[in-house]
Coordinates of C-alpha atoms in Angstrom, one line a residue:
M144 CA 109.7 131.8 147.0
V145 CA 110.8 132.0 143.3
T146 CA 107.8 131.8 140.9
K147 CA 108.3 129.1 138.3
K148 CA 108.2 130.0 134.7
P149 CA 105.3 128.4 132.7
S150 CA 106.6 125.3 131.1
I151 CA 105.5 124.4 127.5
V152 CA 106.3 120.9 126.0
I153 CA 105.7 120.2 122.4
I154 CA 105.3 116.5 121.4
G155 CA 106.7 115.9 117.9
A156 CA 109.4 117.6 115.9
G157 CA 107.6 117.6 112.6
M158 CA 106.3 120.6 110.7
A159 CA 103.6 121.6 113.2
G160 CA 105.8 121.1 116.3
L161 CA 108.8 123.0 115.0
T162 CA 106.7 125.8 113.6
A163 CA 105.1 126.2 117.1
A164 CA 108.5 126.0 118.8
N165 CA 110.0 128.6 116.3
K166 CA 107.1 131.0 116.8
L167 CA 107.2 130.7 120.6
Y168 CA 111.0 130.9 121.0
S169 CA 111.1 133.9 118.6
A170 CA 108.5 135.9 120.5
T171 CA 109.6 139.0 122.3
G172 CA 110.6 138.2 125.9
F173 CA 109.7 134.5 125.6
K174 CA 113.1 133.2 126.5
D175 CA 113.2 135.0 129.8
S176 CA 109.6 134.2 130.8
F177 CA 109.0 130.5 129.7
E178 CA 110.5 127.1 129.7
L179 CA 110.2 125.3 126.3
C180 CA 111.2 121.9 125.0
V181 CA 110.3 119.7 122.1
V182 CA 110.2 115.9 122.7
E183 CA 110.5 113.7 119.6
G184 CA 110.0 109.9 119.7
G185 CA 112.2 109.2 116.7
T186 CA 115.8 109.7 115.9
R187 CA 115.4 112.6 113.5
I188 CA 113.4 115.8 113.1
G189 CA 110.9 116.3 110.3
G190 CA 108.1 113.8 111.0
R191 CA 106.4 113.0 107.8
I192 CA 108.9 115.1 105.9
N193 CA 111.9 112.9 105.2
T194 CA 114.3 113.8 102.4
S195 CA 116.7 111.1 101.3
E196 CA 118.9 110.1 98.4
F197 CA 118.6 107.3 95.8
G198 CA 120.6 106.6 92.7
G199 CA 122.5 109.9 93.2
D200 CA 119.2 111.9 93.2
R201 CA 117.6 113.8 96.0
I202 CA 114.2 112.3 96.8
E203 CA 111.3 112.6 99.2
M204 CA 110.1 109.6 101.2
G205 CA 107.2 111.6 102.6
A206 CA 105.9 115.1 101.8
T207 CA 106.9 116.0 98.2
W208 CA 105.0 118.9 96.8
I209 CA 104.5 122.6 97.6
H210 CA 100.8 122.6 96.6
G211 CA 100.5 126.0 94.9
I212 CA 103.1 128.7 95.4
G213 CA 100.7 131.6 95.7
G214 CA 100.4 132.4 99.4
S215 CA 102.1 129.2 100.6
P216 CA 104.2 129.7 103.8
V217 CA 106.3 126.7 102.8
H218 CA 107.2 128.4 99.4
K219 CA 108.0 131.6 101.2
I220 CA 110.5 129.9 103.5
A221 CA 112.0 128.0 100.6
Q222 CA 112.6 131.3 98.8
E223 CA 114.1 132.9 101.8
I224 CA 116.6 130.2 102.4
H225 CA 117.4 129.7 98.7
A226 CA 116.2 126.1 98.7
L227 CA 114.6 126.2 95.2
E228 CA 117.9 125.6 93.4
S229 CA 120.5 122.9 93.6
D230 CA 123.4 121.4 91.7
Q231 CA 122.3 117.9 92.7
P232 CA 119.4 116.4 90.7
W233 CA 116.2 116.2 92.6
E234 CA 112.7 114.6 92.3
C235 CA 110.5 116.3 89.7
M236 CA 113.1 119.1 89.2
D237 CA 112.0 119.7 85.6
G238 CA 108.5 120.6 86.6
V239 CA 106.9 117.4 85.5
S240 CA 104.2 117.2 88.1
E241 CA 101.7 114.5 89.0
E242 CA 100.0 115.3 85.6
P243 CA 102.5 115.5 82.7
S244 CA 101.5 117.1 79.5
Q245 CA 102.3 114.1 77.3
P246 CA 102.1 110.8 79.2
T247 CA 102.3 107.5 77.4
T248 CA 99.1 105.6 78.2
I249 CA 99.2 101.8 77.7
A250 CA 96.5 99.3 78.3
E251 CA 97.4 95.9 79.8
G252 CA 98.6 93.6 77.1
G253 CA 100.7 96.3 75.5
F254 CA 98.2 98.4 73.7
E255 CA 99.3 102.0 73.4
L256 CA 96.3 104.3 73.6
N257 CA 95.9 107.3 71.3
P258 CA 95.0 110.6 73.2
S259 CA 91.7 110.6 71.4
V260 CA 90.7 107.5 73.4
V261 CA 92.2 108.7 76.7
D262 CA 91.5 112.5 76.7
P263 CA 87.7 112.5 76.8
V264 CA 87.7 110.2 79.9
T265 CA 90.5 112.2 81.5
T266 CA 88.5 115.4 80.9
L267 CA 85.3 113.8 82.3
F268 CA 87.2 112.8 85.5
K269 CA 88.7 116.2 86.0
K270 CA 85.4 118.0 85.5
L271 CA 83.6 115.7 87.9
M272 CA 86.3 116.4 90.6
A273 CA 86.2 120.1 89.9
Y274 CA 82.4 120.0 90.3
A275 CA 82.8 118.1 93.6
Q276 CA 85.3 120.7 94.8
G277 CA 82.8 123.5 94.0
K278 CA 84.8 124.9 91.1
L279 CA 82.1 124.5 88.4
V280 CA 79.0 125.8 90.1
G281 CA 76.9 128.8 89.0
D282 CA 78.5 132.0 87.9
S283 CA 82.1 130.9 88.6
A284 CA 81.9 128.5 85.7
A285 CA 80.2 130.9 83.3
G286 CA 83.2 133.2 83.0
C287 CA 85.7 130.3 82.4
E288 CA 87.5 129.8 79.2
G289 CA 85.9 126.8 77.4
F290 CA 82.6 127.3 79.3
E291 CA 80.7 125.3 76.7
E292 CA 82.9 122.3 77.3
I293 CA 82.4 122.8 81.1
D294 CA 78.7 123.0 80.6
Y295 CA 78.7 119.7 78.7
Y296 CA 80.5 117.9 81.5
T297 CA 78.5 119.7 84.2
K298 CA 75.4 117.9 82.9
F299 CA 77.0 114.6 83.9
A300 CA 78.1 115.9 87.2
A301 CA 74.7 117.4 88.1
K302 CA 73.0 114.1 87.2
A303 CA 75.6 112.1 89.1
L304 CA 74.9 114.3 92.2
K305 CA 71.2 113.9 91.9
V306 CA 71.3 110.1 91.5
S307 CA 74.0 109.5 94.1
S308 CA 72.2 111.7 96.7
T309 CA 69.0 109.9 96.2
S310 CA 70.5 106.4 96.4
N311 CA 72.8 107.2 99.4
G312 CA 70.1 108.8 101.6
G313 CA 71.1 112.4 101.1
Q314 CA 74.2 114.5 100.2
E315 CA 75.5 114.4 103.7
K316 CA 76.2 110.6 103.3
L317 CA 77.4 110.8 99.8
S318 CA 80.9 109.6 98.9
V319 CA 83.2 111.0 96.2
G320 CA 83.6 107.4 94.9
S321 CA 79.8 107.0 94.4
F322 CA 79.5 110.4 92.8
L323 CA 82.4 109.7 90.3
R324 CA 80.9 106.4 89.2
Q325 CA 77.5 107.9 88.7
G326 CA 79.1 110.6 86.5
L327 CA 80.8 107.9 84.4
D328 CA 77.4 106.1 84.1
A329 CA 75.8 109.3 82.9
Y330 CA 78.6 109.8 80.4
W331 CA 78.1 106.2 79.1
V332 CA 74.3 106.8 78.6
S333 CA 75.1 109.8 76.4
K334 CA 77.7 107.8 74.4
K335 CA 75.7 104.5 74.0
D336 CA 75.7 104.7 70.2
Q337 CA 79.5 105.1 69.9
E338 CA 81.1 102.7 67.4
E339 CA 83.2 99.9 68.8
L340 CA 87.0 100.1 68.8
K341 CA 88.9 97.5 66.9
G342 CA 92.5 96.2 67.2
Y343 CA 92.7 96.3 71.0
G344 CA 92.6 92.6 71.7
N345 CA 90.1 91.9 74.4
W346 CA 89.6 95.5 75.2
S347 CA 86.2 97.0 74.2
R348 CA 85.7 100.8 74.1
K349 CA 83.7 100.6 77.4
L350 CA 86.3 98.4 79.1
L351 CA 89.0 100.9 78.1
Q352 CA 87.0 103.9 79.3
D353 CA 86.4 102.1 82.6
G354 CA 90.1 101.3 82.9
I355 CA 91.2 104.9 82.2
F356 CA 88.6 106.2 84.7
A357 CA 89.9 103.7 87.3
M358 CA 93.4 104.9 86.6
H359 CA 92.4 108.4 87.6
E360 CA 90.5 107.2 90.6
N361 CA 93.7 105.5 91.8
T362 CA 95.7 108.7 91.4
Q363 CA 93.0 110.4 93.5
R364 CA 93.4 107.8 96.2
T365 CA 97.1 108.8 96.5
Y366 CA 96.1 112.5 96.6
T367 CA 93.6 112.0 99.4
S368 CA 95.0 108.9 101.2
A369 CA 91.5 107.4 101.1
G370 CA 92.2 103.7 100.2
D371 CA 88.6 103.5 98.9
L372 CA 87.0 106.6 97.4
L373 CA 83.7 105.3 98.6
T374 CA 84.8 106.3 102.1
L375 CA 85.8 109.9 101.0
D376 CA 83.1 112.4 102.0
Y377 CA 81.6 114.4 99.1
S378 CA 80.4 117.5 100.9
A379 CA 83.8 118.2 102.5
E380 CA 85.5 118.3 99.1
S381 CA 84.3 121.8 98.5
E382 CA 85.8 123.0 101.8
Y383 CA 89.3 121.9 101.0
R384 CA 91.4 124.9 99.7
M385 CA 94.4 124.9 97.3
F386 CA 96.8 127.7 96.9
P387 CA 97.0 129.2 93.4
G388 CA 100.1 128.8 91.1
D389 CA 102.4 126.0 90.2
E390 CA 102.9 122.9 92.3
I391 CA 106.7 122.4 92.7
T392 CA 109.2 120.3 94.6
I393 CA 112.0 121.7 96.7
A394 CA 115.5 121.5 95.2
K395 CA 117.4 121.3 98.4
G396 CA 114.8 118.9 99.9
Y397 CA 111.7 119.4 102.1
L398 CA 113.9 118.8 105.1
S399 CA 115.6 122.2 104.4
I400 CA 112.3 123.9 105.5
I401 CA 112.3 121.9 108.7
E402 CA 116.0 122.7 109.4
S403 CA 115.3 126.4 108.8
L404 CA 112.5 126.3 111.4
A405 CA 114.7 124.5 113.9
S406 CA 117.7 126.7 113.3
V407 CA 116.5 129.4 115.8
L408 CA 116.3 126.8 118.6
P409 CA 119.3 126.4 120.9
P410 CA 121.0 123.0 121.1
G411 CA 119.2 120.6 123.5
L412 CA 115.8 122.2 123.2
V413 CA 114.7 119.4 120.8
Q414 CA 115.2 116.1 122.5
L415 CA 115.3 113.0 120.2
G416 CA 114.4 109.5 121.2
R417 CA 111.9 110.7 123.8
K418 CA 108.7 108.7 123.0
V419 CA 105.7 109.7 125.1
T420 CA 103.7 106.8 126.4
R421 CA 101.1 108.5 128.6
I422 CA 99.8 112.0 129.1
E423 CA 98.2 112.7 132.5
W424 CA 96.1 115.9 132.8
Q425 CA 93.5 117.5 135.0
P426 CA 90.1 118.2 133.5
E427 CA 88.9 119.1 137.0
S428 CA 90.7 120.6 139.9
D429 CA 89.7 117.8 142.3
E430 CA 91.7 115.3 140.4
V431 CA 95.0 116.8 141.4
S432 CA 95.4 114.7 144.5
G433 CA 94.5 111.5 142.6
M434 CA 97.4 111.7 140.2
E435 CA 100.6 109.8 140.7
N436 CA 103.0 111.6 143.2
G437 CA 100.0 113.7 144.2
S438 CA 101.4 117.1 145.3
A439 CA 104.3 116.9 142.9
T440 CA 101.9 117.7 140.0
A441 CA 99.9 120.3 141.9
T442 CA 101.9 123.2 140.4
R443 CA 102.1 121.9 136.9
P444 CA 98.9 120.1 135.7
V445 CA 100.3 117.9 133.0
K446 CA 102.6 114.9 133.5
L447 CA 104.3 113.2 130.6
H448 CA 105.5 109.6 130.9
F449 CA 108.2 108.4 128.5
C450 CA 109.1 104.9 127.2
D451 CA 112.3 104.9 129.3
G452 CA 110.4 105.3 132.5
S453 CA 111.2 108.9 133.0
N454 CA 108.6 111.7 133.3
M455 CA 108.2 115.4 132.8
L456 CA 105.9 118.1 134.2
A457 CA 104.4 120.9 132.2
D458 CA 101.8 123.6 132.3
H459 CA 101.0 123.2 128.6
V460 CA 101.6 120.4 126.1
I461 CA 101.1 120.9 122.4
V462 CA 100.3 117.4 120.9
T463 CA 101.3 117.2 117.2
V464 CA 101.3 113.4 116.7
S465 CA 99.5 112.1 113.7
L466 CA 95.8 111.2 113.6
G467 CA 96.9 107.6 113.2
V468 CA 98.7 107.8 116.6
L469 CA 95.7 109.5 118.2
K470 CA 93.4 106.8 116.8
A471 CA 95.6 104.1 118.4
G472 CA 95.9 106.2 121.5
I473 CA 92.2 106.3 122.2
R474 CA 91.7 102.6 122.2
E475 CA 90.8 101.2 125.6
D476 CA 94.0 99.2 125.9
S477 CA 96.2 102.2 125.1
G478 CA 95.9 104.6 128.1
M479 CA 97.7 107.3 126.1
F480 CA 95.6 109.9 127.9
N481 CA 94.8 109.7 131.6
P482 CA 92.0 110.5 132.2
P483 CA 90.7 109.6 128.7
L484 CA 89.9 112.5 126.3
P485 CA 86.3 113.8 126.5
S486 CA 83.7 112.2 124.2
F487 CA 83.5 115.1 121.7
K488 CA 87.2 114.7 121.0
L489 CA 87.1 110.9 120.9
E490 CA 84.3 110.9 118.5
A491 CA 86.0 113.4 116.1
I492 CA 89.2 111.3 116.2
S493 CA 87.2 108.2 115.4
R494 CA 85.1 109.6 112.6
L495 CA 87.8 111.3 110.6
G496 CA 89.7 109.2 107.9
Y497 CA 93.4 108.5 108.0
G498 CA 95.0 106.5 105.3
V499 CA 98.3 105.2 104.0
V500 CA 100.2 106.3 100.9
N501 CA 103.6 104.9 100.1
K502 CA 106.2 105.7 97.4
L503 CA 108.3 103.1 95.6
F504 CA 111.5 104.2 94.0
L505 CA 113.2 101.9 91.5
Q506 CA 116.7 102.0 90.1
V507 CA 116.7 100.7 86.5
E508 CA 119.6 100.0 84.1
G509 CA 119.8 99.0 80.5
N510 CA 120.6 100.5 77.1
D511 CA 117.6 102.7 77.1
C512 CA 116.9 103.1 80.8
N513 CA 117.1 106.9 80.4
N514 CA 114.3 106.9 77.9
F515 CA 111.6 105.3 80.1
P516 CA 108.3 107.0 79.3
Y517 CA 105.9 108.7 81.8
L518 CA 103.8 105.5 81.8
Q519 CA 100.1 105.6 82.7
M520 CA 98.8 102.1 83.2
V521 CA 95.3 101.0 82.3
F522 CA 94.7 97.6 84.0
H523 CA 91.9 95.1 83.5
R524 CA 89.7 94.7 86.5
P525 CA 91.1 92.4 89.2
D526 CA 88.4 89.8 88.5
S527 CA 88.7 90.1 84.7
E528 CA 89.2 86.8 82.8
F529 CA 91.5 88.9 80.4
R530 CA 93.9 90.0 83.1
H531 CA 97.6 89.0 83.1
K532 CA 97.6 86.4 85.9
K533 CA 101.2 87.0 86.9
I534 CA 100.8 90.7 87.6
P535 CA 100.4 90.8 91.4
W536 CA 97.2 92.3 92.9
W537 CA 99.1 95.0 94.7
M538 CA 100.3 96.5 91.4
R539 CA 96.8 96.7 89.8
R540 CA 95.7 99.9 91.4
T541 CA 98.9 101.8 90.6
A542 CA 98.2 104.5 88.1
S543 CA 101.7 105.3 86.8
L544 CA 105.3 104.4 86.7
C545 CA 107.6 107.2 85.6
P546 CA 111.1 108.7 85.8
I547 CA 111.5 111.3 88.7
Y548 CA 112.6 113.7 86.0
S549 CA 113.3 113.5 82.3
N550 CA 116.1 111.0 81.5
S551 CA 116.5 109.8 85.1
S552 CA 117.2 106.2 85.7
V553 CA 115.2 106.3 88.9
L554 CA 111.5 105.5 88.5
L555 CA 108.6 106.3 90.9
S556 CA 105.3 104.7 91.6
W557 CA 102.7 105.7 94.2
F558 CA 100.5 103.2 96.3
A559 CA 97.5 103.8 98.5
G560 CA 95.3 101.8 100.8
K561 CA 95.7 98.0 101.2
E562 CA 98.2 97.9 98.3
A563 CA 100.4 100.4 100.1
L564 CA 100.2 98.3 103.2
E565 CA 101.1 95.2 101.3
L566 CA 104.1 96.9 99.8
E567 CA 105.5 97.4 103.3
S568 CA 105.4 93.7 104.1
L569 CA 107.0 92.5 100.8
Q570 CA 110.7 91.6 100.4
D571 CA 112.7 93.7 97.8
E572 CA 113.0 90.7 95.5
E573 CA 109.2 90.2 95.5
I574 CA 108.7 93.8 94.6
I575 CA 111.3 93.8 91.8
N576 CA 109.7 90.6 90.4
G577 CA 106.2 92.1 90.6
V578 CA 107.1 95.4 89.0
S579 CA 109.2 93.7 86.3
T580 CA 106.3 91.4 85.4
T581 CA 104.1 94.5 85.1
I582 CA 106.5 96.4 83.0
S583 CA 106.9 93.4 80.6
S584 CA 103.1 93.2 80.2
F585 CA 102.9 96.9 79.3
L586 CA 106.2 97.8 77.5
P587 CA 107.9 95.0 75.7
Q588 CA 105.5 94.9 72.8
P589 CA 102.8 97.6 72.9
H590 CA 100.8 97.4 69.7
K591 CA 101.0 100.5 67.5
L592 CA 98.0 100.0 65.4
V593 CA 97.9 100.7 61.7
N594 CA 94.6 102.1 60.4
S595 CA 94.4 105.0 58.1
N596 CA 90.7 105.2 58.4
S597 CA 90.5 105.9 62.1
H598 CA 92.0 108.9 64.0
E599 CA 91.6 106.8 67.2
L600 CA 94.3 104.3 66.1
C601 CA 97.9 105.2 66.0
N602 CA 99.1 105.8 62.5
G603 CA 102.4 104.7 61.1
T604 CA 104.3 101.5 61.3
A605 CA 103.8 98.8 63.9
N606 CA 106.9 99.7 65.8
R607 CA 107.0 98.2 69.3
V608 CA 107.3 100.8 72.0
G609 CA 109.1 98.2 74.1
N610 CA 112.0 98.1 71.8
S611 CA 113.0 101.6 73.1
H612 CA 111.4 101.5 76.5
G613 CA 110.8 98.0 78.0
S614 CA 112.9 95.2 76.7
E615 CA 116.3 96.6 77.8
V616 CA 115.2 97.9 81.2
K617 CA 116.0 95.9 84.3
V618 CA 115.1 96.9 87.9
T619 CA 118.2 96.5 90.0
K620 CA 117.3 98.2 93.4
I621 CA 114.4 99.7 95.2
L622 CA 113.6 102.0 98.0
K623 CA 110.1 102.3 99.6
S624 CA 108.5 104.3 102.3
K625 CA 106.8 102.4 105.2
W626 CA 104.4 104.9 106.8
A627 CA 101.7 102.5 108.0
T628 CA 104.0 100.2 110.1
D629 CA 106.0 103.0 111.6
P630 CA 104.7 103.3 115.2
L631 CA 105.4 107.0 115.2
F632 CA 102.9 107.7 112.3
L633 CA 100.8 104.6 111.6
G634 CA 99.8 106.1 108.2
S635 CA 100.3 109.1 106.0
Y636 CA 97.6 111.8 106.2
S637 CA 94.0 112.6 107.1
Y638 CA 90.9 112.9 105.0
V639 CA 87.2 113.7 105.7
A640 CA 85.5 110.3 105.7
V641 CA 81.8 109.7 105.1
G642 CA 80.2 110.2 108.4
S643 CA 82.6 112.9 109.5
S644 CA 82.8 116.6 108.4
G645 CA 84.8 119.7 108.5
D646 CA 83.4 120.3 112.0
D647 CA 85.4 117.3 113.2
L648 CA 88.6 119.0 112.0
D649 CA 87.7 122.1 114.1
I650 CA 87.0 119.8 117.1
M651 CA 90.4 118.3 116.6
A652 CA 91.9 121.8 117.1
E653 CA 90.1 122.6 120.3
P654 CA 92.4 122.7 123.4
L655 CA 91.6 120.9 126.7
P656 CA 90.1 121.5 129.1
K657 CA 87.5 123.7 127.3
L658 CA 87.8 127.2 128.5
S659 CA 84.2 127.1 129.8
T660 CA 85.1 124.0 131.9
C661 CA 88.2 125.7 133.3
K662 CA 86.1 128.6 134.7
S663 CA 83.5 126.3 136.3
A664 CA 85.8 123.5 137.6
G665 CA 88.8 125.6 138.5
S666 CA 91.2 123.5 136.4
P667 CA 94.2 125.2 134.8
P668 CA 93.5 126.2 131.2
L669 CA 95.1 125.1 127.9
Q670 CA 96.7 122.0 129.4
I671 CA 96.6 120.0 126.1
L672 CA 96.7 121.8 122.8
F673 CA 96.5 120.0 119.4
A674 CA 98.3 120.8 116.2
G675 CA 99.1 118.9 113.0
E676 CA 97.6 118.6 109.5
A677 CA 94.5 116.8 110.8
T678 CA 93.5 119.9 112.9
H679 CA 93.1 122.3 110.0
R680 CA 89.7 122.5 108.4
T681 CA 90.7 123.7 104.9
H682 CA 94.3 122.6 104.5
Y683 CA 94.3 119.1 106.1
S684 CA 96.7 116.5 104.7
T685 CA 99.3 119.2 103.8
T686 CA 102.6 120.5 105.2
H687 CA 101.2 124.0 105.0
G688 CA 98.2 122.9 107.0
A689 CA 100.5 121.5 109.6
Y690 CA 102.5 124.8 109.5
F691 CA 99.4 126.9 110.0
S692 CA 98.2 124.7 112.9
G693 CA 101.6 125.0 114.7
L694 CA 101.4 128.8 114.3
R695 CA 97.8 128.8 115.6
E696 CA 98.6 127.0 118.9
A697 CA 101.8 129.0 119.5
I698 CA 99.7 132.2 119.1
R699 CA 97.0 130.8 121.4
L700 CA 99.5 130.4 124.2
L701 CA 101.2 133.7 123.6
Q702 CA 97.8 135.5 123.7
H703 CA 96.9 133.6 126.8
Y704 CA 99.9 135.1 128.5
Q705 CA 99.2 138.5 126.8
C706 CA 102.6 138.6 125.1
I707 CA 103.3 141.7 123.2
G708 CA 103.4 141.7 119.4
V709 CA 101.2 138.6 118.8

């Protein structure tokens, strides 16, 4: 009798899945010793990487940034395949990242804010986040340039941590949102004698500072995918790791990385349009006869069922679907796993956070559409009597609206949480009207204040910024991402929610059955392996986290079969 080669099936052709497939297929002797296939439910490869075009520019509907080029495997691949240069314009090609050096900050009603009003609050927010991330603690801060300034802001952070921990029942239950707001409160106490600002309509100094702080909170929501920072765990922030160096975009598109990984795989190995509906596995050996078709599964312990009614047997399955799909898959009415996943895995999936972030691209035209500023928007609170009533609620937690590179006529705005979800349900015309109303409130007649006695008011003539930026601009077309309602993703990326921890990310990465269970129950080992950004403790939410996870699971299987050179 001919011995069957071990069969490995990877579910999902995104970064994690294709990295695993690339590593496995490239291993010495693998092609002769194993069967491998990648099944993808969608009609394209890439997963949450989806490069597209809009207005003649190359844009990213999903993953956008290489988060630090020092040590990033994504940057290394991009260099190797010469993907960092292109003749076609691309998103953020001039290096203007999420935080430009000279943004134009305008408060609702058209009041352009001098940097002397904005910068102290911006610095406070950045220092509080740096403190939460463990970057301003102890000796590490003492050697920093500008230590005295750091020390000044560290006072507020330390007080915020103390107050927040006490009121929230300990640091293990503390949220980033609560910590940030306590830091702002401490800052206000120290500034209680500041003179009031004049000439900003209904905006007081405190209202402006609150609005600027909220603007940065909203940016942080898009970074983390936590729709509400009160749900974002404080303790886990210091475990998250960033690569050093610049944050850049990929000239030839993020999809070029995916295509490079897939290029070593022979035609037909990746099967598109193959959506898995159920995964049957054998946590214990006595369950073999209880599975459908009984003896047919005896030699291969895992059986995949597809939406078209077909099925496939495998020895090992690497599951790389999103945390959102896993959350939906563990509901009682789902039956995605049969038998259900063990409780330790179910609980980790349930506790971890998974949010939605969407991007909105806008094509603008007009005499001065190529001079649109990098606009930071300071909104009144949603319940404020001073708010512009016609600005839709889903625009009010959007921090910025900016060209995708200098002089581009394509603008970009980021949305998170319930606003991002609402964006998906709106018609294009509703979005165009809502954004246009917002722009008209901020740009048609921002007030440049004349006051030679105060450095906090803009000097010069009362020229309206809108004459060069707003009044001539018309939104003609939009393109939006829709990650939450896409059944293959059901959201954007993971975060550590209050009540979960980095331990849950490690649990996500554990294969099934547990090796200890395999030995005692006699069930085949490594039937279901898990990869994807939500399975990496220190690089969750990133493409390089997904890359590392795919590599990890491929190596796990190669080592299991004692393949040489692993």
